[in-house]
Tab-separated table of C-alpha atoms in Angstrom:
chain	number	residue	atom	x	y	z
S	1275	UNK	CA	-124.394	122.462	26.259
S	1276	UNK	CA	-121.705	124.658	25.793
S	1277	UNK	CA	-118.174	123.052	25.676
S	1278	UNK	CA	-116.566	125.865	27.522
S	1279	UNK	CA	-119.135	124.819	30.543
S	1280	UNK	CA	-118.676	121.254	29.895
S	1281	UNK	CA	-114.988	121.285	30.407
S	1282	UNK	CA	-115.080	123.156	33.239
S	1283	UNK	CA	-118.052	121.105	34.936
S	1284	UNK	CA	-115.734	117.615	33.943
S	1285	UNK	CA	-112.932	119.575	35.394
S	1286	UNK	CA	-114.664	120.461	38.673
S	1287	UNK	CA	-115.647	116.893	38.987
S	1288	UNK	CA	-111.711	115.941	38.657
S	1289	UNK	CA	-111.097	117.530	41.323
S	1290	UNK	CA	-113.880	116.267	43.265
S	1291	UNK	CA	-112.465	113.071	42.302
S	1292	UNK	CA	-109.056	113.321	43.139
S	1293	UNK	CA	-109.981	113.972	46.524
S	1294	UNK	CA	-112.866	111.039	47.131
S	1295	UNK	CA	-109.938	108.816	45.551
S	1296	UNK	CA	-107.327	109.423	47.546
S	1297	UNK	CA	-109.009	108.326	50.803
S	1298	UNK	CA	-111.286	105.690	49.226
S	1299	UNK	CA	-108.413	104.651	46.178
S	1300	UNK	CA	-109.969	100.887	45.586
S	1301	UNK	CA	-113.567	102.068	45.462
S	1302	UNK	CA	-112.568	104.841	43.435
S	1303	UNK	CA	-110.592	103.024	41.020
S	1304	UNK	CA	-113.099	100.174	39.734
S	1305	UNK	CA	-115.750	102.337	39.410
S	1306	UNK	CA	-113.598	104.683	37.090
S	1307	UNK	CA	-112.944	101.503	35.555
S	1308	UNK	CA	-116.389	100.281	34.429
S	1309	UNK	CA	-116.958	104.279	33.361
S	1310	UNK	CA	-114.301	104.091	31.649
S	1311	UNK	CA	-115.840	101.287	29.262
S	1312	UNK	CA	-118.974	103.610	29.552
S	1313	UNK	CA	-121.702	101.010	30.794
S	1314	UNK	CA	-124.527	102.615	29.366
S	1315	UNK	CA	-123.555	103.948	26.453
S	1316	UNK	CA	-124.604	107.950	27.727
S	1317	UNK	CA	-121.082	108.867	27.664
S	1318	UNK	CA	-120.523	107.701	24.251
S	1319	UNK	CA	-123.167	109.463	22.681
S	1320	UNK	CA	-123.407	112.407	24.952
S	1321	UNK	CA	-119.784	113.383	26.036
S	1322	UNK	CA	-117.818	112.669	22.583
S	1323	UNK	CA	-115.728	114.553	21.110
S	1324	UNK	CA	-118.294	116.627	19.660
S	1325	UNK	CA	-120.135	117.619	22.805
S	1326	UNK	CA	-116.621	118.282	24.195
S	1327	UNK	CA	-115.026	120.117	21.935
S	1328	UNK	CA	-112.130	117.567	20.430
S	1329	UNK	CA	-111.704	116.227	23.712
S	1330	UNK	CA	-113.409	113.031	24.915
S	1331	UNK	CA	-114.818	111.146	28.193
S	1332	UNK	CA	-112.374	108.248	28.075
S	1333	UNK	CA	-109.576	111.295	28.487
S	1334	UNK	CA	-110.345	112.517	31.781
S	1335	UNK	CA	-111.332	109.570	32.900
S	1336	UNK	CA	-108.287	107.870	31.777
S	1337	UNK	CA	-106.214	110.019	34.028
S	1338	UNK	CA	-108.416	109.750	36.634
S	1339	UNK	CA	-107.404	106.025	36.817
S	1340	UNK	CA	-103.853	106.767	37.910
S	1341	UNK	CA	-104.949	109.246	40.785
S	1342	UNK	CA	-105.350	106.031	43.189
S	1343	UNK	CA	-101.968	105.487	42.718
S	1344	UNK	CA	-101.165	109.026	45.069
S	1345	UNK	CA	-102.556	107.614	47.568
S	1346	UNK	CA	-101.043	106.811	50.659
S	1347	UNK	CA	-102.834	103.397	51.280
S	1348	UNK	CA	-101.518	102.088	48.172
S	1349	UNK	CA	-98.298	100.616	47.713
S	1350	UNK	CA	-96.145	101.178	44.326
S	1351	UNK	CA	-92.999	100.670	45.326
S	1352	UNK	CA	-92.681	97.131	44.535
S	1353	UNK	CA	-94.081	97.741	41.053
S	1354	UNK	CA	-91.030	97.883	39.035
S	1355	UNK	CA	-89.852	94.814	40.745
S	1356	UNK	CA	-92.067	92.273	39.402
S	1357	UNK	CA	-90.849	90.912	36.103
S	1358	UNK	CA	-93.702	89.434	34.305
S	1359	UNK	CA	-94.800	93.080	34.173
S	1360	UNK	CA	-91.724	94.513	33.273
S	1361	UNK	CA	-91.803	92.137	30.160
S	1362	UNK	CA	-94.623	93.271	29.110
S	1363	UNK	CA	-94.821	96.668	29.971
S	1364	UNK	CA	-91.540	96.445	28.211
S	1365	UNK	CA	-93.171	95.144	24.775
S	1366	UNK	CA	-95.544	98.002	24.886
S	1367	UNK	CA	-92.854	100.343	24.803
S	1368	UNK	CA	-91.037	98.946	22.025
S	1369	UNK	CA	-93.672	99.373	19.948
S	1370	UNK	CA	-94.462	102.662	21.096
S	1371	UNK	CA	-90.512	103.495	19.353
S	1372	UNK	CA	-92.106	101.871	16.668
S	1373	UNK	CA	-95.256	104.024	16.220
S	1374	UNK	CA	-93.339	107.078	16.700
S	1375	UNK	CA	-89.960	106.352	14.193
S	1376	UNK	CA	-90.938	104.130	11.888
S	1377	UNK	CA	-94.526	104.163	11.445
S	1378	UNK	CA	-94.221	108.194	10.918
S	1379	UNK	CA	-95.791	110.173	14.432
S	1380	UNK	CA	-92.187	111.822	14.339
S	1381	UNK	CA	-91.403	112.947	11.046
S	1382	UNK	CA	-88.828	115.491	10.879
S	1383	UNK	CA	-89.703	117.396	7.837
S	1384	UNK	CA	-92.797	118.188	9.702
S	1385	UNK	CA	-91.520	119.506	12.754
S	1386	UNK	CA	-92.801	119.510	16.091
S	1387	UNK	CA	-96.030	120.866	16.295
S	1388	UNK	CA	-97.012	117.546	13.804
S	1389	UNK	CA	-95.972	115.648	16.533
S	1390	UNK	CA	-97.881	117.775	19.051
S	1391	UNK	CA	-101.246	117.597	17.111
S	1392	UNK	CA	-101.062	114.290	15.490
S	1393	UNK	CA	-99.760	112.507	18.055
S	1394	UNK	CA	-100.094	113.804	21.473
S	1395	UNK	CA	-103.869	115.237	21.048
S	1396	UNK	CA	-105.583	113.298	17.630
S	1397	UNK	CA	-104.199	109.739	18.382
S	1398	UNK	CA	-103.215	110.081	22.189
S	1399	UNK	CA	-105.392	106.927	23.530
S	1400	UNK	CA	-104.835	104.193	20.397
S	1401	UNK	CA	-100.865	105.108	21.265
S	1402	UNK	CA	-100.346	105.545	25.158
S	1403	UNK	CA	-103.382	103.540	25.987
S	1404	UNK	CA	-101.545	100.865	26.961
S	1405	UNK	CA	-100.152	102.709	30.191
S	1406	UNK	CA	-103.673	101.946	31.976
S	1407	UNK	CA	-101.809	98.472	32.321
S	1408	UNK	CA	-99.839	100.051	35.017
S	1409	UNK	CA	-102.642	101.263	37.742
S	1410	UNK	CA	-104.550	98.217	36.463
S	1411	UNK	CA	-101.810	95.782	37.665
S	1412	UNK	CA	-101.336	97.684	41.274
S	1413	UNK	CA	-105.338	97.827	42.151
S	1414	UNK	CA	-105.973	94.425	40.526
S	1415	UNK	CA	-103.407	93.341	43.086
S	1416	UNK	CA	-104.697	95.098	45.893
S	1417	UNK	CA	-108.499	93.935	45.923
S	1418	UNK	CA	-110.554	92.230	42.899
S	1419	UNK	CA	-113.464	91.834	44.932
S	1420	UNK	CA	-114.724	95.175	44.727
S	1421	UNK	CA	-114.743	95.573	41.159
S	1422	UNK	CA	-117.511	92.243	41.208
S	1423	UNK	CA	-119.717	94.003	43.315
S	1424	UNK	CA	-119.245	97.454	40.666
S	1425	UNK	CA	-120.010	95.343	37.923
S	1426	UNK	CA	-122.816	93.126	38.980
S	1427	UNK	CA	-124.702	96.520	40.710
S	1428	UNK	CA	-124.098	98.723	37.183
S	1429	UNK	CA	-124.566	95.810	34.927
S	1430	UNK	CA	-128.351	94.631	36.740
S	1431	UNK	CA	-129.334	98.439	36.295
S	1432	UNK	CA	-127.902	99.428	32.386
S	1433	UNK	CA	-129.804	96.363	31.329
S	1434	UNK	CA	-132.870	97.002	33.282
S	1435	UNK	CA	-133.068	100.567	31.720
S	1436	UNK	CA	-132.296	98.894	28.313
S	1437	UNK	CA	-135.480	96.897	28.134
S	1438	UNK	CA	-137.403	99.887	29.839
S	1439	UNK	CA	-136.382	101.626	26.971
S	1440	UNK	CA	-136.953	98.714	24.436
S	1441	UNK	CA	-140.652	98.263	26.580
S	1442	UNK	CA	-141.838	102.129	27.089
S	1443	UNK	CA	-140.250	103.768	23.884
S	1444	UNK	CA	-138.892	106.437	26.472
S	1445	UNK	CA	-134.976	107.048	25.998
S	1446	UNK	CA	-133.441	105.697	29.719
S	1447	UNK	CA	-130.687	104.475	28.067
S	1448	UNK	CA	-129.571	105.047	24.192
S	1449	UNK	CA	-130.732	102.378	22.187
S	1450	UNK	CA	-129.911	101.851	18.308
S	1451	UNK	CA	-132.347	100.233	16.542
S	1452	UNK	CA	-132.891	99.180	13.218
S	1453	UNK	CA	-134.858	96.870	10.912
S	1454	UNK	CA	-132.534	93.551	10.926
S	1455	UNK	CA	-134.008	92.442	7.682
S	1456	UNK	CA	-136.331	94.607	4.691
S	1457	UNK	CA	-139.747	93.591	5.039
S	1458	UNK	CA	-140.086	91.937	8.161
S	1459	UNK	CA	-140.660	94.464	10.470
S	1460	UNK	CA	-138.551	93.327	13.162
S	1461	UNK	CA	-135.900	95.530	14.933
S	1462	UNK	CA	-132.723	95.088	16.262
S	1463	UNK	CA	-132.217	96.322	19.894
S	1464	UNK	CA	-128.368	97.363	20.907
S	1465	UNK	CA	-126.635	99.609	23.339
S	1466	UNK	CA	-123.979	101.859	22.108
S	1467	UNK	CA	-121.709	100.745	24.610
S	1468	UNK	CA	-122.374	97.821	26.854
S	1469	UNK	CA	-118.986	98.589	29.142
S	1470	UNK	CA	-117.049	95.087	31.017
S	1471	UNK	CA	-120.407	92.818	30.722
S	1472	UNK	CA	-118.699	90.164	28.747
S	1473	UNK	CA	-116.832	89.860	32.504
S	1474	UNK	CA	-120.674	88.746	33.575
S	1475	UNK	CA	-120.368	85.365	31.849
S	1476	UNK	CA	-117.145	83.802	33.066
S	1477	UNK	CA	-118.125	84.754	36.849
S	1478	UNK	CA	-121.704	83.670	36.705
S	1479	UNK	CA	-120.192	80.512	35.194
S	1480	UNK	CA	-117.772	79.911	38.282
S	1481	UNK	CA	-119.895	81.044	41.048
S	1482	UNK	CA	-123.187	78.607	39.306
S	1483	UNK	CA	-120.560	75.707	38.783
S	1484	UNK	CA	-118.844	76.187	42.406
S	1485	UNK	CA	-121.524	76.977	44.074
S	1486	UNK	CA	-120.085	79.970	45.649
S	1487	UNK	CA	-121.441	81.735	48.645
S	1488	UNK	CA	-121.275	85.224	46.756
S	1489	UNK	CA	-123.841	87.750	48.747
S	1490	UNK	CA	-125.040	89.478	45.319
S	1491	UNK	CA	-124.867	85.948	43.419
S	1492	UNK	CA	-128.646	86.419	42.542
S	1493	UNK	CA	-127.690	89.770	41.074
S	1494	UNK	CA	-125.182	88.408	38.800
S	1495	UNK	CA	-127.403	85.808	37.749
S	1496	UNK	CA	-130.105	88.290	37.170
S	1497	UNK	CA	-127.726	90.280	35.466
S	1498	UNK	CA	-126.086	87.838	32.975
S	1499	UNK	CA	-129.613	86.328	31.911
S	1500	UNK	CA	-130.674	90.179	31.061
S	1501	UNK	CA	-127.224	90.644	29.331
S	1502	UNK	CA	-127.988	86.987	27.082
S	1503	UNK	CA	-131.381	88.103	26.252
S	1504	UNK	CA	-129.668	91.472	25.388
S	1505	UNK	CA	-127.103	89.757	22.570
S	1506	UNK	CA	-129.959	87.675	21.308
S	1507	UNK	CA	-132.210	90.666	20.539
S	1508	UNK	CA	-129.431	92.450	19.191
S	1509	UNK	CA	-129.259	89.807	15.875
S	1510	UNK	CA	-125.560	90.573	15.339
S	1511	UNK	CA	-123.155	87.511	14.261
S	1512	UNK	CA	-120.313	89.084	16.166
S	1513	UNK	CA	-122.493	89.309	19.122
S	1514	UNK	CA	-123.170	85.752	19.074
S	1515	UNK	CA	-120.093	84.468	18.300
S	1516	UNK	CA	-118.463	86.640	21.311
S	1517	UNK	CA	-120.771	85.072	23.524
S	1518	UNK	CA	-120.072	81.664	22.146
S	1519	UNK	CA	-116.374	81.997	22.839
S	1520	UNK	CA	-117.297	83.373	26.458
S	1521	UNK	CA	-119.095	80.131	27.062
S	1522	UNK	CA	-116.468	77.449	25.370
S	1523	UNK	CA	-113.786	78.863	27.282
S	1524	UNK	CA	-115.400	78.771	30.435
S	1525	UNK	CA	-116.511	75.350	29.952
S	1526	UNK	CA	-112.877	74.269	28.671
S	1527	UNK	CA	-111.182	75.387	31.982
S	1528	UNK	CA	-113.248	74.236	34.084
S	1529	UNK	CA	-113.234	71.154	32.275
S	1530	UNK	CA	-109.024	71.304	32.557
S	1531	UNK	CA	-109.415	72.050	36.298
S	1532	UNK	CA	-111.468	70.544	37.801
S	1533	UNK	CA	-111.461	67.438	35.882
S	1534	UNK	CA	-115.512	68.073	35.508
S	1535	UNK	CA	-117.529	65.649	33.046
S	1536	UNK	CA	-118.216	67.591	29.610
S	1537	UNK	CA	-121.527	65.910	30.176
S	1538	UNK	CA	-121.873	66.816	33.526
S	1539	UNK	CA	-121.510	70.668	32.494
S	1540	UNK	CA	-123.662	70.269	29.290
S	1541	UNK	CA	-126.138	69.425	30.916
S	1542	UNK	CA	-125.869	72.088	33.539
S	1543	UNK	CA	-126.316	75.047	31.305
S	1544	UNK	CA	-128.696	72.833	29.312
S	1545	UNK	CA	-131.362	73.436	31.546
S	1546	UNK	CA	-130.674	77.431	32.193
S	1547	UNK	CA	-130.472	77.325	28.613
S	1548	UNK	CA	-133.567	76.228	27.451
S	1549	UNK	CA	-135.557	78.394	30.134
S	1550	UNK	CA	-134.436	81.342	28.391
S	1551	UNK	CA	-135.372	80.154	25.249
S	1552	UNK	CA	-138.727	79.871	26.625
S	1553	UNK	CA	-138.904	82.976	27.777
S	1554	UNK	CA	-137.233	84.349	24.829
S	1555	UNK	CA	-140.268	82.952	22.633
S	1556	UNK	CA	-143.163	83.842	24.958
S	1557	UNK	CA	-141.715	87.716	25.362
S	1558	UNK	CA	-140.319	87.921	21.598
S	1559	UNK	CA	-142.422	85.191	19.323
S	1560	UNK	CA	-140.676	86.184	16.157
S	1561	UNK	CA	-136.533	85.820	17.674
S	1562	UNK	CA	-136.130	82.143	17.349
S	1563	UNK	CA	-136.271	82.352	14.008
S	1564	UNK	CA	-134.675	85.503	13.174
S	1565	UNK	CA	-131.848	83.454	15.864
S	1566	UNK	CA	-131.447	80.957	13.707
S	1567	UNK	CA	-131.142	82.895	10.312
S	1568	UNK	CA	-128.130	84.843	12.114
S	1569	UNK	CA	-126.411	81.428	12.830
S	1570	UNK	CA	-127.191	80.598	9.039
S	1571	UNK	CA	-126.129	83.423	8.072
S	1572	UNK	CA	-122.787	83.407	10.301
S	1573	UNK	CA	-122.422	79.890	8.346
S	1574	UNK	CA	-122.228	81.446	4.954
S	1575	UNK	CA	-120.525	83.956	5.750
S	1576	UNK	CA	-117.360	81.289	6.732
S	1577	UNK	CA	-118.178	79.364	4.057
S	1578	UNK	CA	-117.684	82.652	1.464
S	1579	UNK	CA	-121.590	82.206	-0.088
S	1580	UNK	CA	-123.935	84.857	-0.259
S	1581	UNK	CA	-126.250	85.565	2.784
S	1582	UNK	CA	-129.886	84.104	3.220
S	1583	UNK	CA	-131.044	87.407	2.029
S	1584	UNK	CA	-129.035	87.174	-1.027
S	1585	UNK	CA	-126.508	89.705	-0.324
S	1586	UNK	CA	-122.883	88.147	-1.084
S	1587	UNK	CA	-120.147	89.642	1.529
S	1588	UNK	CA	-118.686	93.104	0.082
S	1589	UNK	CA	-115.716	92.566	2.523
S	1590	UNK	CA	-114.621	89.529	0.528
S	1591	UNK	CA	-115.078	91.766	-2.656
S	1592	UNK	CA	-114.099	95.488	-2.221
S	1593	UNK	CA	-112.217	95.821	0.986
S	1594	UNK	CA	-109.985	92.838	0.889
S	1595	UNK	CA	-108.284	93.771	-2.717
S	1596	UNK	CA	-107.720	97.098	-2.299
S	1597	UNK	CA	-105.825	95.922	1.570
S	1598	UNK	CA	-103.825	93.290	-0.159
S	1599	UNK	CA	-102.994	95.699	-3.405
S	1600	UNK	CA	-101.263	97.944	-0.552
S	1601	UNK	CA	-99.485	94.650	1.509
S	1602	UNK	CA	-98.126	94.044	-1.921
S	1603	UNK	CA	-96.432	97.687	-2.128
S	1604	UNK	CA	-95.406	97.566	1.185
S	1605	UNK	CA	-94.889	94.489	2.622
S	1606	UNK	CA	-92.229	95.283	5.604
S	1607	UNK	CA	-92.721	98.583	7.347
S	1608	UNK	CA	-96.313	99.236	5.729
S	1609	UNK	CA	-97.765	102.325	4.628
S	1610	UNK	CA	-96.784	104.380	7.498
S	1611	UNK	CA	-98.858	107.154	9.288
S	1612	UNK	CA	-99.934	108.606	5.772
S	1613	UNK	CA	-101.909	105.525	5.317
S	1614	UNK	CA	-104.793	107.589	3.076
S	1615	UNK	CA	-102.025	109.239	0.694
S	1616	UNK	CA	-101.655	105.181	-0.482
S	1617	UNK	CA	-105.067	105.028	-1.647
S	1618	UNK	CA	-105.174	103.808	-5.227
S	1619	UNK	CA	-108.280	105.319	-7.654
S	1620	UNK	CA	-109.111	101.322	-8.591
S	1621	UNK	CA	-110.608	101.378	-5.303
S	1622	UNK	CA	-113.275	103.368	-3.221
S	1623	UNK	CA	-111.754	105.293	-0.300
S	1624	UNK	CA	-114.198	103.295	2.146
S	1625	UNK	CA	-112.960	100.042	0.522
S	1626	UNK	CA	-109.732	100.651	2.610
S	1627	UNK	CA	-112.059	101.018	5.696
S	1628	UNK	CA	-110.007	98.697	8.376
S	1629	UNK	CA	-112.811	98.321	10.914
S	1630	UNK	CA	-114.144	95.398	9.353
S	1631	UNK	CA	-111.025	93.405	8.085
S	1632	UNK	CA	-107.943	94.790	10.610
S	1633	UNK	CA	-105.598	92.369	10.294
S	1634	UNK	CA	-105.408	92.985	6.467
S	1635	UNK	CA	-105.976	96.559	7.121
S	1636	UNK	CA	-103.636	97.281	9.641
S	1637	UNK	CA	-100.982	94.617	8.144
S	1638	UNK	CA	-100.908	97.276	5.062
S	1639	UNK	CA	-100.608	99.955	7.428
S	1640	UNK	CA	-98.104	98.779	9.500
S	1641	UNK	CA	-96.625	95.941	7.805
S	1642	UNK	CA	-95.359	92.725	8.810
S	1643	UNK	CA	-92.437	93.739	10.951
S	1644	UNK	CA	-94.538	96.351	12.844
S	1645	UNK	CA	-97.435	93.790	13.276
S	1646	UNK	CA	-94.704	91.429	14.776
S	1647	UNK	CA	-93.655	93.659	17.154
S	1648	UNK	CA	-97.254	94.231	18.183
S	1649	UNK	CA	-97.562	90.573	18.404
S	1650	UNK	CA	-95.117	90.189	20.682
S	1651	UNK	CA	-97.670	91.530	23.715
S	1652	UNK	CA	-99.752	88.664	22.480
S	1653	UNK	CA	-96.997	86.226	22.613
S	1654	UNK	CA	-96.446	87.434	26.421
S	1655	UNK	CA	-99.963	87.706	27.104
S	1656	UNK	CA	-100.409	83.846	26.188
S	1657	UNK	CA	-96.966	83.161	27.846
S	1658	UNK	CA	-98.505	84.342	31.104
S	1659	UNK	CA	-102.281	83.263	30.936
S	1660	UNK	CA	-100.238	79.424	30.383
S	1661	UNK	CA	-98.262	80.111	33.705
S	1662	UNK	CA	-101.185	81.304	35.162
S	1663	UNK	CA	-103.300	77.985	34.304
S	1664	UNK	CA	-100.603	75.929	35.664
S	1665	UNK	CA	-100.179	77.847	38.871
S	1666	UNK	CA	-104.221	77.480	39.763
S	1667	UNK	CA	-104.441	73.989	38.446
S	1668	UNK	CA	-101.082	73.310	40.816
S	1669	UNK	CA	-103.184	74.657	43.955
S	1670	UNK	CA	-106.522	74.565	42.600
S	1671	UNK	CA	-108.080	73.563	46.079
S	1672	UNK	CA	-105.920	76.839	47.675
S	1673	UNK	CA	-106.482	79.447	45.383
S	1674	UNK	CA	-108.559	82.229	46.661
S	1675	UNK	CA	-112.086	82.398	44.703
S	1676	UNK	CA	-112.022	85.980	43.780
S	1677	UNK	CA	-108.908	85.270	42.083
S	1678	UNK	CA	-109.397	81.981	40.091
S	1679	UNK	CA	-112.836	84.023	39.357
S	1680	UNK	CA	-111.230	86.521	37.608
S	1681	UNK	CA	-108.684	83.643	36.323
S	1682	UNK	CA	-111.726	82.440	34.370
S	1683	UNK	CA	-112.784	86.221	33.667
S	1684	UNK	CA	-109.485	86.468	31.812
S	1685	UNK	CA	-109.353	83.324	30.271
S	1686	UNK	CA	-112.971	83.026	28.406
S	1687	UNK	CA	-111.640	86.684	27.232
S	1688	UNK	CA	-109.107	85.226	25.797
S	1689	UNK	CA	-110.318	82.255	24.160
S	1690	UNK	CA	-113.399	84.578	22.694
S	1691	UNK	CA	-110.952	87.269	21.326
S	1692	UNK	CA	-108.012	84.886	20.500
S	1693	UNK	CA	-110.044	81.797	18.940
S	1694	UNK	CA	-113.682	82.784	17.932
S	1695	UNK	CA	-112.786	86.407	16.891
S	1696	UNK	CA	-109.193	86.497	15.553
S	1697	UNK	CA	-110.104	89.107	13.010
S	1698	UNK	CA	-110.840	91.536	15.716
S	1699	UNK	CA	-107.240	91.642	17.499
S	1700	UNK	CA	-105.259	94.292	16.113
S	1701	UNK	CA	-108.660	96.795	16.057
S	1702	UNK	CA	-106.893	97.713	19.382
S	1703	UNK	CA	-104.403	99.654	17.299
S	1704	UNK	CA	-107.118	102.022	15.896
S	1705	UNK	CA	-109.652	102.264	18.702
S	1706	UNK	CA	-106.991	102.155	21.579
S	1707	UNK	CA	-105.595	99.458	23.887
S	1708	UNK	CA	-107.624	100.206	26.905
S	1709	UNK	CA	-109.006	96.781	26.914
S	1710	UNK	CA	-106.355	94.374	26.441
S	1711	UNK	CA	-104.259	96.281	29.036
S	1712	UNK	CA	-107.152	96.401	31.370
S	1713	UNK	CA	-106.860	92.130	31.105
S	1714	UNK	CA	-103.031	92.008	31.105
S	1715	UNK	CA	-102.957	94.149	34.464
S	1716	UNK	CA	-105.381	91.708	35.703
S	1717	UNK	CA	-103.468	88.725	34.775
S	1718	UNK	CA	-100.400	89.552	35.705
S	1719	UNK	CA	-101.858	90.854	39.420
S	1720	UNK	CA	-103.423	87.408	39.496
S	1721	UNK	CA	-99.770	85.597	38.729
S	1722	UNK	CA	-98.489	88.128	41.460
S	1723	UNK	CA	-101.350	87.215	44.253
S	1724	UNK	CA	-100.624	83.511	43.577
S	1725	UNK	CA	-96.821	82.929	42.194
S	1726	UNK	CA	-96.007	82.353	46.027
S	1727	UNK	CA	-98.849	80.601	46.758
């Protein structure tokens, strides 16, 4: 399609938008929300920058998210009075000074138009994506609910189209697929994009375990058993290991809560468990094993030996050097914004890829002091999520469900991301902070629904 039509058809559905928000604002919101994440993966692979001509989906749609705040049946005048999210709000714009002044966006021998098309239009969502914590804190407040209901409906029909797609060989959804390993003929199945599903585990979790009188509770269950089966056929370590951390962390606080027997709850998934296995095997024969090979694999990989098809990590070999060769340089303040005019010719260009090792990578960009500003969100984020626990354990009898649902959403993220995946948390610097801001506004509107309570 032409991007001159394109734009203009995104910008006539703005303003379509804009006015459907402002009378229906909550409505609105989550389901700009879960686009936002892109569900489905269409938008990723049909609206990037490409199609769009150097703009992209996330950008209207990004804006879009602070429309709800116009409206007159939301209140934002108490927003800058709250001072958990001042703190953290704050944190964010510390390091934004430290993006622009230190890490190079503003570099005065390059004037402003640099700053213009560097910062404002190339990078604009890794460096002022953390602003979506601000309309994510005032809806989160107003009504969680609604964004269940968004999630379970859109989740139940992206994975439904997946394995239509996986089933039919006709394109509902886009699939990648690939041969997982030479010879055996046996693909790998994953979405592009699978949007807020890791949200599906932590609330099927508390509504199963609660017994919660949720109207679309079958739905969600229907929903997170599709989105397991999903992760298994995708035969990715990270995959597993994110669900892994989803699970442990739910388990954990409910365990801390509720003062539940670890037995008790073993043996409650135990059985769920095992009948997807079953299913798994009668559907898929030849998963199990390729399962188990991944968790073999994931083994090896932790214990530095080479993989079971005798492939040794190149991570360990190439990339991690050539990162610490540049720490060593520049230790404090990093490499700056001109990260690619540090590349040394003892190393391949890619082996400074940062994708796959970003706390080395970005540590070399940014250095330690930049890194421990970053960190400081973190240390606030887990400052928070502690207050948090001991506010719902305090009233854990009184605390509304939706909330301590989402209390549990936010939690098992946090464990997954903080614990099982700790490699993976400063990749927000180079792919945005949408995400982790999407979970602080949450948090902090929980702490705000419930610090009175």
């Amino acid at each position: 399609m032409n991007p001159v039509l394109m734009i203009f058809l995104l910008i006539s559905l703005m303003v379509f938008g804009i006015i459907v928000i402002r009378r229906w604002p909550d409505h609105a919101f989550w389901i700009i929300i879960i686009l936002l994440f892109d569900p489905s993966g269409h938008l990723t692979v049909y609206f990037g920058k490409e199609a769009l001509g150097g703009f992209h989906y996330q950008d209207f749609l990004f804006v879009l998210a602070f429309v709800p705040l116009l409206s007159s049946k939301v209140e934002v005048k108490h927003l800058l009075h709250f001072r958990p999210f001042l703190i953290l709000l704050g944190v964010q714009l510390l390091f934004l000074l430290y993006h622009v002044f230190v890490f190079g966006y503003w570099q005065p021998g390059k004037g402003w138009s640099y700053l213009v098309r560097y910062v404002l239009v190339r990078e604009r969502m890794s460096v002022f994506g953390f602003l979506l914590i601000i309309p994510a804190f005032v809806m989160a407040r107003r009504n969680l609910s609604i964004l269940v209901d968004v999630l379970v409906w859109s989740s139940l029909v992206v994975f439904i189209l997946f394995f239509l797609t996986i089933l039919t060989d006709f394109e509902f959804i886009p699939v990648w697929q690939a041969e997982r390993y030479r010879g055996t003929g046996i693909m790998r199945y994953f979405m592009y994009s699978a949007g807020l599903t890791d949200m599906l585990i932590p609330l099927t979790f508390f509504v199963l375990s609660r017994k919660i009188n949720y109207r679309y509770r079958y739905l969600l269950y229907m929903a997170t058993v599709l989105f397991v089966i999903a992760v298994m056929l995708s035969l990715t370590k990270s995959n597993y290991i994110n669900l892994a951390g989803l699970v442990v962390g739910s388990l954990f606080l409910y365990y801390r809560l509720y003062k539940a027997s670890l037995t008790g709850l073993t043996g409650m998934l135990l059985g769920p468990g095992l009948a997807l296995l079953v299913i798994m095997y009668i559907v898929f024969p030849e998963y199990p094993q390729l399962v188990w090979r991944q968790v073999e694999d994931l083994w090896l990989l932790m214990s530095g030996d080479a993989y079971t098809s005798g492939v040794v990590e190149g991570r360990l070999l190439n990339q991690w050097p050539a990162h610490l060769a540049l720490i060593e340089q520049h230790p404090w303040f990093g490499t700056g914004a001109d990260f690619a005019g540090h590349f040394s010719l003892r190393f391949d260009p890619s082996d400074y890829e940062v994708t796959d090792l970003p706390i080395t990578g970005h540590l070399a960009m940014y250095g330690f002091v930049g890194l421990a500003i970053y960190s400081l969100l973190y240390v606030q984020f887990w400052r928070y999520l502690v207050r948090g626990y001991k506010i719902m354990k305090g009233y854990v009898l009184h605390v509304n469900e939706v909330d301590m649902a989402f209390f549990f959403v936010v939690f098992a993220w946090a464990i997954k991301t903080f614990v099982f995946k700790p490699n993976y948390l400063f990749n927000e610097l180079t792919t945005g902070t949408l995400m982790i801001n999407l979970y602080v506004g949450i948090l902090i509107a929980l702490l705000y629904r419930n610090i009175k309570t």
